[in-house]
mmCIF file of C-alpha atoms (C1' of nucleotides) in Angstrom:
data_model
loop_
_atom_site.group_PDB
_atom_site.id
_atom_site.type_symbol
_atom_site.label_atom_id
_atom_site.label_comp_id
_atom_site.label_asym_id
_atom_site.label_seq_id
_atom_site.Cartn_x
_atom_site.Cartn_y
_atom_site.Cartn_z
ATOM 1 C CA UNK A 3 94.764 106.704 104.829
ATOM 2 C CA UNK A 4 91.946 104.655 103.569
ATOM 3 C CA UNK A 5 92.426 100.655 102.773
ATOM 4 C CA UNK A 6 89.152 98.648 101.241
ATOM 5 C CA UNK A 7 87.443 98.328 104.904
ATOM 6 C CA UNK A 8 87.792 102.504 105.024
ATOM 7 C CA UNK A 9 86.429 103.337 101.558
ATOM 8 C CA UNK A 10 83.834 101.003 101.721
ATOM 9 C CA UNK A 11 82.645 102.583 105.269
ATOM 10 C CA UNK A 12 82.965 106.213 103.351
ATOM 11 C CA UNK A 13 81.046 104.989 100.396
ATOM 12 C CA UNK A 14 78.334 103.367 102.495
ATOM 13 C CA UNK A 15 77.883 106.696 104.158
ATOM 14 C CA UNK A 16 77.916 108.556 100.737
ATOM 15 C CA UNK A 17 74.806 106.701 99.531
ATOM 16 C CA UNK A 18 73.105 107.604 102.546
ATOM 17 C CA UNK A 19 73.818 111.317 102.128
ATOM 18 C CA UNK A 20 73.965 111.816 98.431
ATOM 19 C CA UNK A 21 71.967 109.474 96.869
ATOM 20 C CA UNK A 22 68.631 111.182 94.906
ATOM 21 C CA UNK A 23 70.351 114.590 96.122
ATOM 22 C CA UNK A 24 70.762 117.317 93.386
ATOM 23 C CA UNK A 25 73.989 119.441 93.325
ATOM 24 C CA UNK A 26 73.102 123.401 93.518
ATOM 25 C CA UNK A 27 76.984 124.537 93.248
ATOM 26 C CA UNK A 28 80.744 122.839 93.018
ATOM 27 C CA UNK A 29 83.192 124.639 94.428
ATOM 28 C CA UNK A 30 86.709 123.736 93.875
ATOM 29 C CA UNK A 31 89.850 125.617 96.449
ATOM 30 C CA UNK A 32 92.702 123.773 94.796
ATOM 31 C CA UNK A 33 92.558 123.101 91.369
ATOM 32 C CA UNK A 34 95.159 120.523 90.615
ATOM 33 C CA UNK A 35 93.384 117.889 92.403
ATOM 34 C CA UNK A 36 90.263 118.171 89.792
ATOM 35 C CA UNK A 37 90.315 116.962 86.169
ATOM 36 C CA UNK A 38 89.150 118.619 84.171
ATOM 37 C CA UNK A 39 89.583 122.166 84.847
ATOM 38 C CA UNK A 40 87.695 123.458 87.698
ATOM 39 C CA UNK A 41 85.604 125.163 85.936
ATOM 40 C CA UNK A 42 84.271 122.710 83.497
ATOM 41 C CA UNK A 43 84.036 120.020 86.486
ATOM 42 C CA UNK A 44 82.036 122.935 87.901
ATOM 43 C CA UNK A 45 79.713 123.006 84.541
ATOM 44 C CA UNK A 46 79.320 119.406 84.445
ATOM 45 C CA UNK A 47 78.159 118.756 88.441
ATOM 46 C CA UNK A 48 76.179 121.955 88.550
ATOM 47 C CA UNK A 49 72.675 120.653 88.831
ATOM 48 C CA UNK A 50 73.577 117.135 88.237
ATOM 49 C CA UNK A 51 71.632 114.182 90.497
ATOM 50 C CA UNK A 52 73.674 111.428 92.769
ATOM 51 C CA UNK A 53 72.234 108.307 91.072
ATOM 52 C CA UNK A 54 75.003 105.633 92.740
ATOM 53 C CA UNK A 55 77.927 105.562 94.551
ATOM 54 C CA UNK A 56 79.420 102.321 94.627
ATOM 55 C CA UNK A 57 83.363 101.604 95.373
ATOM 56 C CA UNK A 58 85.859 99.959 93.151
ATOM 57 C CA UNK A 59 89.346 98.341 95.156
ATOM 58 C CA UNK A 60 89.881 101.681 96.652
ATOM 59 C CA UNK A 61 88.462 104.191 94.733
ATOM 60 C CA UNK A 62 85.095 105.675 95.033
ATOM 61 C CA UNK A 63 82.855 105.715 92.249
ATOM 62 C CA UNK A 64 80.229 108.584 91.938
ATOM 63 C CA UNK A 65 77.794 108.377 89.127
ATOM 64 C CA UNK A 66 75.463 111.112 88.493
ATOM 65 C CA UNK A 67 72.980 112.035 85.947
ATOM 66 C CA UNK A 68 74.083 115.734 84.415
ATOM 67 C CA UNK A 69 71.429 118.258 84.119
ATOM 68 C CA UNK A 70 69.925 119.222 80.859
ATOM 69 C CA UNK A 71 71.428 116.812 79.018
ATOM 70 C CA UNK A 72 70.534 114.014 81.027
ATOM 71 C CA UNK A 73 74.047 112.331 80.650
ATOM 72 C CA UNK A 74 75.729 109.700 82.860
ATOM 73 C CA UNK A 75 78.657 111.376 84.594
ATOM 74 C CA UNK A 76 80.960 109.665 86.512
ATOM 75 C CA UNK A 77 83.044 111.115 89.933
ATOM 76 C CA UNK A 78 86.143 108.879 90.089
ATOM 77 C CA UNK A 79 87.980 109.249 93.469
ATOM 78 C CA UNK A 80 91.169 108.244 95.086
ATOM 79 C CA UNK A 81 91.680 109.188 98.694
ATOM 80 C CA UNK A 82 95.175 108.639 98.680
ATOM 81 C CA UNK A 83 96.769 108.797 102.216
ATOM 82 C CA UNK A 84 94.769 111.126 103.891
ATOM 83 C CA UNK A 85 91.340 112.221 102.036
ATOM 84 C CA UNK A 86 88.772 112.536 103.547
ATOM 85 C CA UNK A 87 84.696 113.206 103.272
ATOM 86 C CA UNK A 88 82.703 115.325 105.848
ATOM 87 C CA UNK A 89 79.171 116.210 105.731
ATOM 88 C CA UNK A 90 77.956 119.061 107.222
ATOM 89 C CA UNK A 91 74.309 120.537 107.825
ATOM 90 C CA UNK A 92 73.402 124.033 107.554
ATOM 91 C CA UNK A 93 75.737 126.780 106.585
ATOM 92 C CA UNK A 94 78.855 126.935 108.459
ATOM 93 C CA UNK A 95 80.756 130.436 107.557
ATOM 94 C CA UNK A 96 84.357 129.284 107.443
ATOM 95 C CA UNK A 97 85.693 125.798 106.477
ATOM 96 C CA UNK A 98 88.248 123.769 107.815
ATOM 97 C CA UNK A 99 91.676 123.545 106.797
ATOM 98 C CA UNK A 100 92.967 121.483 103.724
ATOM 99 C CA UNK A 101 89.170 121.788 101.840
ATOM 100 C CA UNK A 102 89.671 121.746 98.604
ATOM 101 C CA UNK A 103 86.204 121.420 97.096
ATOM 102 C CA UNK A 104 82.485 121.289 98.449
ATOM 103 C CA UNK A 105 79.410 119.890 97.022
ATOM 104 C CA UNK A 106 76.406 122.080 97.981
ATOM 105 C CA UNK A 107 72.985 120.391 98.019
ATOM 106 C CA UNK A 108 69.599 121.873 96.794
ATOM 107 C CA UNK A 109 67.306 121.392 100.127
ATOM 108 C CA UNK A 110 70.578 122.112 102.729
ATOM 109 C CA UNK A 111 73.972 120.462 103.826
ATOM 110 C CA UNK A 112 77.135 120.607 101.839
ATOM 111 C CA UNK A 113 79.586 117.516 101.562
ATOM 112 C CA UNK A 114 83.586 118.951 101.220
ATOM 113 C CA UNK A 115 86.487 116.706 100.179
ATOM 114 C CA UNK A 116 89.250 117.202 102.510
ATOM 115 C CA UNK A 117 92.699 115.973 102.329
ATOM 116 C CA UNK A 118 95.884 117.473 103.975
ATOM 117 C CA UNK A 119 98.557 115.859 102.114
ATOM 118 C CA UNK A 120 97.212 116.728 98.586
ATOM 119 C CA UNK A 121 97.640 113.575 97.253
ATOM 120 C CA UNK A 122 94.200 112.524 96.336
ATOM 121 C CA UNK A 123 92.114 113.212 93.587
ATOM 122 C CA UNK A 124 88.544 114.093 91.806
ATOM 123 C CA UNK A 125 88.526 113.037 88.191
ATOM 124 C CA UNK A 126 84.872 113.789 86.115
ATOM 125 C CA UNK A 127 84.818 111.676 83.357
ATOM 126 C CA UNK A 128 81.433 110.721 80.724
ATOM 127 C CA UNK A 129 80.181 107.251 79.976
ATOM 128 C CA UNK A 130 83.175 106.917 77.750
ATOM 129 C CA UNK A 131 85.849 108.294 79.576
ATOM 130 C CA UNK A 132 84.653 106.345 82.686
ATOM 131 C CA UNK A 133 84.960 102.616 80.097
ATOM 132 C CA UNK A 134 88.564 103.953 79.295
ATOM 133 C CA UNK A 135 89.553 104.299 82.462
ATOM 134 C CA UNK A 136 88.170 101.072 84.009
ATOM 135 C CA UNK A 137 90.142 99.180 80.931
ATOM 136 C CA UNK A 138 92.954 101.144 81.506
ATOM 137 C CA UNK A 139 93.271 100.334 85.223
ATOM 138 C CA UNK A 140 92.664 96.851 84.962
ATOM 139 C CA UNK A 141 91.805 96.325 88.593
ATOM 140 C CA UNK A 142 92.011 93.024 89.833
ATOM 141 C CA UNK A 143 89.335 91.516 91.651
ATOM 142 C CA UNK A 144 88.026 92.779 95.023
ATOM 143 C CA UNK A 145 89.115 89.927 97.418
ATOM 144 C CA UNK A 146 85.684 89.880 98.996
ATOM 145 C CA UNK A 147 84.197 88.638 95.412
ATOM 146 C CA UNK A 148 86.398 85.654 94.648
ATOM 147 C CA UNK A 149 86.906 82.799 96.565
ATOM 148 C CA UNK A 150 89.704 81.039 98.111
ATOM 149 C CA UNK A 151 90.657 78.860 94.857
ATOM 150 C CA UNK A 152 90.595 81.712 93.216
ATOM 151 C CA UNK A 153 92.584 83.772 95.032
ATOM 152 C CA UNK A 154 95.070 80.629 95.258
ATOM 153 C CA UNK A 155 95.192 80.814 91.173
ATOM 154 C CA UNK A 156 96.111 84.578 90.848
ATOM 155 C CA UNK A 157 98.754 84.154 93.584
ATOM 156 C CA UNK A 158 100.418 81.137 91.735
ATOM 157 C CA UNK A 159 100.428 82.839 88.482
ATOM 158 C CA UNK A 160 102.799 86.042 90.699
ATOM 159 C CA UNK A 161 106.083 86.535 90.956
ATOM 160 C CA UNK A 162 108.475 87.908 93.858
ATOM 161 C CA UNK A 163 107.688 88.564 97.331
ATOM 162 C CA UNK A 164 104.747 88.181 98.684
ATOM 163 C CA UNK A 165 104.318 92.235 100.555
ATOM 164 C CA UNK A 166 104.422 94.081 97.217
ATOM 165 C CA UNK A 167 102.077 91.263 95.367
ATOM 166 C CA UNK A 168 99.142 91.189 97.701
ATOM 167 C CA UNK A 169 99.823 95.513 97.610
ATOM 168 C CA UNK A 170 99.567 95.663 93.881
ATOM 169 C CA UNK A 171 96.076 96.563 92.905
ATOM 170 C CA UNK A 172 96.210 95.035 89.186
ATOM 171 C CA UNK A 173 96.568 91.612 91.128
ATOM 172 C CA UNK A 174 93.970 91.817 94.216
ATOM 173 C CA UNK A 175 92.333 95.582 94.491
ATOM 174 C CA UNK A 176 91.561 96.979 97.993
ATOM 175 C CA UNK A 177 94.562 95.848 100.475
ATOM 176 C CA UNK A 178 96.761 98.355 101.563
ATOM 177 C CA UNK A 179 99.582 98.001 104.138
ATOM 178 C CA UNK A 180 97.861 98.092 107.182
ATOM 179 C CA UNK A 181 95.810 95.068 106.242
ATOM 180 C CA UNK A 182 98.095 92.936 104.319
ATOM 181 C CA UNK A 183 100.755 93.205 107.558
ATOM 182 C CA UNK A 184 97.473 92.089 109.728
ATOM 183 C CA UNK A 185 96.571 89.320 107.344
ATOM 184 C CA UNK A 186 100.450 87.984 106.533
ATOM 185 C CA UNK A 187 100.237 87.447 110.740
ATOM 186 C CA UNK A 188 96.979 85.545 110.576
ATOM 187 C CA UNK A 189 98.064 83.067 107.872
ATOM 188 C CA UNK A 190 101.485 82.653 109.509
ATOM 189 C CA UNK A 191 103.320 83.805 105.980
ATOM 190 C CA UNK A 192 106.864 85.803 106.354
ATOM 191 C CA UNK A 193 106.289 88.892 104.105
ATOM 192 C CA UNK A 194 109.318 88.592 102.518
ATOM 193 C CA UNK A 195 108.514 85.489 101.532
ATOM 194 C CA UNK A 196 108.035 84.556 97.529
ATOM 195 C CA UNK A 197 105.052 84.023 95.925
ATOM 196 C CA UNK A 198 106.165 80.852 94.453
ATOM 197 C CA UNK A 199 107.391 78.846 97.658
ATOM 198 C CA UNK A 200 103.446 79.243 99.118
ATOM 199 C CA UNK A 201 102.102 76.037 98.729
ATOM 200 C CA UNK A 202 98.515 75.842 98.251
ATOM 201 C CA UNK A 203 97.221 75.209 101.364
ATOM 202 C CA UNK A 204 98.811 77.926 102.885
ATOM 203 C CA UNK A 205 97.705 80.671 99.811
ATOM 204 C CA UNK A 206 94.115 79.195 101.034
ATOM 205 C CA UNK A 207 94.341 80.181 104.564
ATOM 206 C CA UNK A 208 95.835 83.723 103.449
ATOM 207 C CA UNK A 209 92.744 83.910 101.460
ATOM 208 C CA UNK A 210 90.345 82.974 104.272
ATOM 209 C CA UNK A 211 92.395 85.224 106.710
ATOM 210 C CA UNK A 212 91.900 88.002 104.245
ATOM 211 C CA UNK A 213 88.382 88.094 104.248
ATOM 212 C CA UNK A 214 88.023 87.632 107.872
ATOM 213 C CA UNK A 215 90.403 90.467 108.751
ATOM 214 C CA UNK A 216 88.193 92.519 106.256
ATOM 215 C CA UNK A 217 84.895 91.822 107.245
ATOM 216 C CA UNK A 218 85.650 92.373 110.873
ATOM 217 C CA UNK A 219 87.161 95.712 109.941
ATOM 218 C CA UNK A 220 84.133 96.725 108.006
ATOM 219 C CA UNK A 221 82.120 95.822 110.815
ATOM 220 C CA UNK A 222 83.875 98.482 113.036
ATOM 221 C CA UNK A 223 84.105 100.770 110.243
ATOM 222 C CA UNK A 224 87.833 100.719 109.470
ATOM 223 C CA UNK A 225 91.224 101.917 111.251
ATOM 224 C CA UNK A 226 91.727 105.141 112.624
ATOM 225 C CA UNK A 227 95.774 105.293 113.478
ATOM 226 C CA UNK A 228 95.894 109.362 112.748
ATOM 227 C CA UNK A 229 93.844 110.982 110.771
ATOM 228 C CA UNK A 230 90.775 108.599 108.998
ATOM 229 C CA UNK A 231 87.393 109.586 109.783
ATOM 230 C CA UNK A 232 83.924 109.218 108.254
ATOM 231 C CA UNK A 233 81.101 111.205 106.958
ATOM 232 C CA UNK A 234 79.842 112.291 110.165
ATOM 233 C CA UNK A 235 83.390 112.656 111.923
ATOM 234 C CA UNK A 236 83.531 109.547 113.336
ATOM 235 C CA UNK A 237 86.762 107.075 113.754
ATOM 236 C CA UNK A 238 86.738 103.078 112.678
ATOM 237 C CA UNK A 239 87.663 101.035 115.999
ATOM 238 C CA UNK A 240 89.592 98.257 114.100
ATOM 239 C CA UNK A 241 92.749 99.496 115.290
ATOM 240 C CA UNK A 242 92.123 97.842 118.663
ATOM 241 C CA UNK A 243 92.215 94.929 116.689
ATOM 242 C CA UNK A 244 95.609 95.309 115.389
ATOM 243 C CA UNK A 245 98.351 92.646 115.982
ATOM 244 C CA UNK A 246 100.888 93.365 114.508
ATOM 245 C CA UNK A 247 100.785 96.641 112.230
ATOM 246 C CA UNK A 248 102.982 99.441 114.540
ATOM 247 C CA UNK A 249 103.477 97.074 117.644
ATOM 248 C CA UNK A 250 106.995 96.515 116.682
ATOM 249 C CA UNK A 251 108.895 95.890 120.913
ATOM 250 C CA UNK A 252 105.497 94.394 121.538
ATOM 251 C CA UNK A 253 105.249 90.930 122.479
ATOM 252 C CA UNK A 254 103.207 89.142 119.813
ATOM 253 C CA UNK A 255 99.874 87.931 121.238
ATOM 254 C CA UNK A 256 100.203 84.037 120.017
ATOM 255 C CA UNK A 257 104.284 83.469 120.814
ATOM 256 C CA UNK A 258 104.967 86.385 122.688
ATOM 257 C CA UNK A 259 108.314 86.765 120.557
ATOM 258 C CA UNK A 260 109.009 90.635 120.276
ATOM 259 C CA UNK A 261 106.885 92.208 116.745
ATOM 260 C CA UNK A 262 109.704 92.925 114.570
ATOM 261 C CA UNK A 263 109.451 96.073 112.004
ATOM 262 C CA UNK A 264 111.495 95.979 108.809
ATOM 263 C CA UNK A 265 110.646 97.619 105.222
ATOM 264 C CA UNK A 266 109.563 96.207 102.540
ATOM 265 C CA UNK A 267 108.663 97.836 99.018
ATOM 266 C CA UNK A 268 109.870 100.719 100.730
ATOM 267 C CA UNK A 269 106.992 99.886 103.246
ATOM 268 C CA UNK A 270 107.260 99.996 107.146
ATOM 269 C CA UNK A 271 106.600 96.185 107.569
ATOM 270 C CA UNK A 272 105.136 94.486 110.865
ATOM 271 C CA UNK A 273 105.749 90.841 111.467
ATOM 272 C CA UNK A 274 105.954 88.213 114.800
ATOM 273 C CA UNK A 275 109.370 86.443 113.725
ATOM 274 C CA UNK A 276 108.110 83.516 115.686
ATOM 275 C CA UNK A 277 105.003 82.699 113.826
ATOM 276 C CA UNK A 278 105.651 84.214 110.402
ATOM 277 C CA UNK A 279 108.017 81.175 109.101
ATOM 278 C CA UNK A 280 109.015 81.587 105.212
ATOM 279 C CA UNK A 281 107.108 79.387 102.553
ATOM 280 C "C1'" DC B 18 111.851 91.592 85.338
ATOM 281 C "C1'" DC B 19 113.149 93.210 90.193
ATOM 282 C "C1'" DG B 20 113.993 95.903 93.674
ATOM 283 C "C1'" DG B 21 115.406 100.398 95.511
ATOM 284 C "C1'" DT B 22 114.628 105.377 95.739
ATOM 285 C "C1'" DC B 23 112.303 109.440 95.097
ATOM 286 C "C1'" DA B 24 108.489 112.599 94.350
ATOM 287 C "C1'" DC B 25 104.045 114.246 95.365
ATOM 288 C "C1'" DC B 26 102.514 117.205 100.369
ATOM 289 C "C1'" DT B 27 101.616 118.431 105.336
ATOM 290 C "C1'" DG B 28 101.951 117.247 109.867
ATOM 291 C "C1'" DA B 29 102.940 114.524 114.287
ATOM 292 C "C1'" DG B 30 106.217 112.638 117.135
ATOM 293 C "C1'" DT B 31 110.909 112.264 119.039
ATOM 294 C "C1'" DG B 32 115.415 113.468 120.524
ATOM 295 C "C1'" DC B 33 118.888 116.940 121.236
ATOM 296 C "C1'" DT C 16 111.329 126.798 122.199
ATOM 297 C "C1'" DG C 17 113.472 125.494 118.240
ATOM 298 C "C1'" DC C 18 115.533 122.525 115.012
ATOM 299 C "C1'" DA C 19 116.521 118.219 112.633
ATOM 300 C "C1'" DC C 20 115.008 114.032 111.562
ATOM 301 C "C1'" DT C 21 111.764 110.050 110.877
ATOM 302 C "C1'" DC C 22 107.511 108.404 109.735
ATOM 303 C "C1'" DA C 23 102.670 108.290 107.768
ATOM 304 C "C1'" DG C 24 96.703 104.091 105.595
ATOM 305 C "C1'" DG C 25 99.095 105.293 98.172
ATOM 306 C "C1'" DT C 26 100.897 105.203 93.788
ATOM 307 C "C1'" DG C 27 103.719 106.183 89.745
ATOM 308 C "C1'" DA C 28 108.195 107.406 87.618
ATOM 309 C "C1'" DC C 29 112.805 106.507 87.201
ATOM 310 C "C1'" DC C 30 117.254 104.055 87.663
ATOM 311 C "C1'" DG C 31 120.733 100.350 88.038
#
DNA sequence: CCGGTCACCTGAGTGC
DNA sequence: TGCACTCAGGTGACCG
């Protein structure tokens, strides 16, 4: 489910919940979603201390500070399509479907990773395994930390259509398909069309759309088309703001011209053929 | 190198 | 009711 406006509203309300908080037990229901083994993820978190969660393009980052030892651990996390975080006070007896592993706190409440379609993951990793993996993913930049001459530079130097470019992580980390249909409306830019026919000017105003579309969506705490929700239960509200993504027989809010969908990178694709020109 | 397809899963929605 | 089919906010593997 989650795009960079979602995990960063998830990982805001992490901090608030975890942060300082010791772990008293792990429990993991389905144990392919874990690395390592249940058991030793179990060993490691036991006892261990939130010290930061922070998010990365669209994965979560937990670091924690083992017991004993007193190592850095890290919690890498990737919500895939439909994971999802709920805190929940006291002691509930039964848990809801598709839990597959809860975090229960020393002093009360118990935070369980949810996620129906199984797709998403928990990986522990040490200080080590955690610089390996960071090298290894080689994430491009979060598109709220460069600017638009930046973002211009990285574009030029891609290839191919514009869709699967602004969806592949290793270029720009954090859009997903909802937002990159929103913010290919906003800058006027066919998403079929290539990299290399955007001139400059235009690549700047798909930058500045970007970051606008973002920023309001953090503000409202995300989308919630089916199933994303935060900590606490709660939807986002930026789906109201949607223009274009699912609206397809709609009549586009600038032209009115009827929202076309297509696919695209085998993605459903949302576009106004009357303001999305190519180049 | 590119683009298409599938696989990983469960569920919601739609049409017959 | 039931069944068949499509689609879903992500990503990686594989194939021509």
């Amino acid at each position: 489910m989650p795009e960079l406006p979602e995990v960063e509203t998830i990982t805001r309300e992490l901090r608030g919940a975890v942060l300082g908080r010791k772990i008293k037990h792990f429990q993991v229901y389905l144990p392919k979603i874990v690395r390592p083994g249940p058991r030793r993820l179990a060993r490691l978190m036991t006892g261990a201390v939130f010290e930061d969660v922070t998010r990365r393009g669209k994965f979560i980052i937990m670091r924690l500070r083992a017991s004993g030892t007193g190592q850095v651990l890290y919690l890498v996390v990737h919500l895939k399509m439909t994971g999802q975080f709920l805190w929940l006070d006291g002691n509930p007896r039964d848990r809801p479907r598709h839990v597959h592993a809860a975090f229960v706190f020393e002093g009360g409440g118990r935070l369980l990773y949810r996620d129906m379609r199984q797709f998403g993951y928990l990986h522990g990793m040490t200080q080590e395994e955690f610089t390996a993996w960071e090298k290894e993913q080689c994430l491009g930049p979060d598109p709220l930390d460069i600017d638009s001459e930046e973002f211009a530079a990285r574009l030029r130097a891609g290839k191919g259509r514009i869709k699967p470019l602004l969806l592949n992580q290793k270029l720009i980390s954090g859009l997903g398909n909802i937002y990159v249909d929103e913010a290919l409306f906003a800058a006027g830019i066919h998403p079929l069309s290539r990299a290399e026919d955007i001139s400059r000017a235009r690549a700047l105003k798909l930058h500045r759309e970007i970051s606008r579309i973002l920023k309001e969506a953090i503000a409202l705490r995300g989308s919630t088309t089916s199933n994303y929700l935060g900590l606490t239960g709660r939807g986002g509200e930026y789906q109201n703001r949607h223009r274009v993504y699912r609206k397809q027989g709609q009549a586009c809010p600038a032209c009115g011209c009827l929202i076309e969908r297509t696919v695209v990178g085998g993605r459903g694709t949302h576009f106004c053929p009357g303001c999305q020109g190519r180049g």
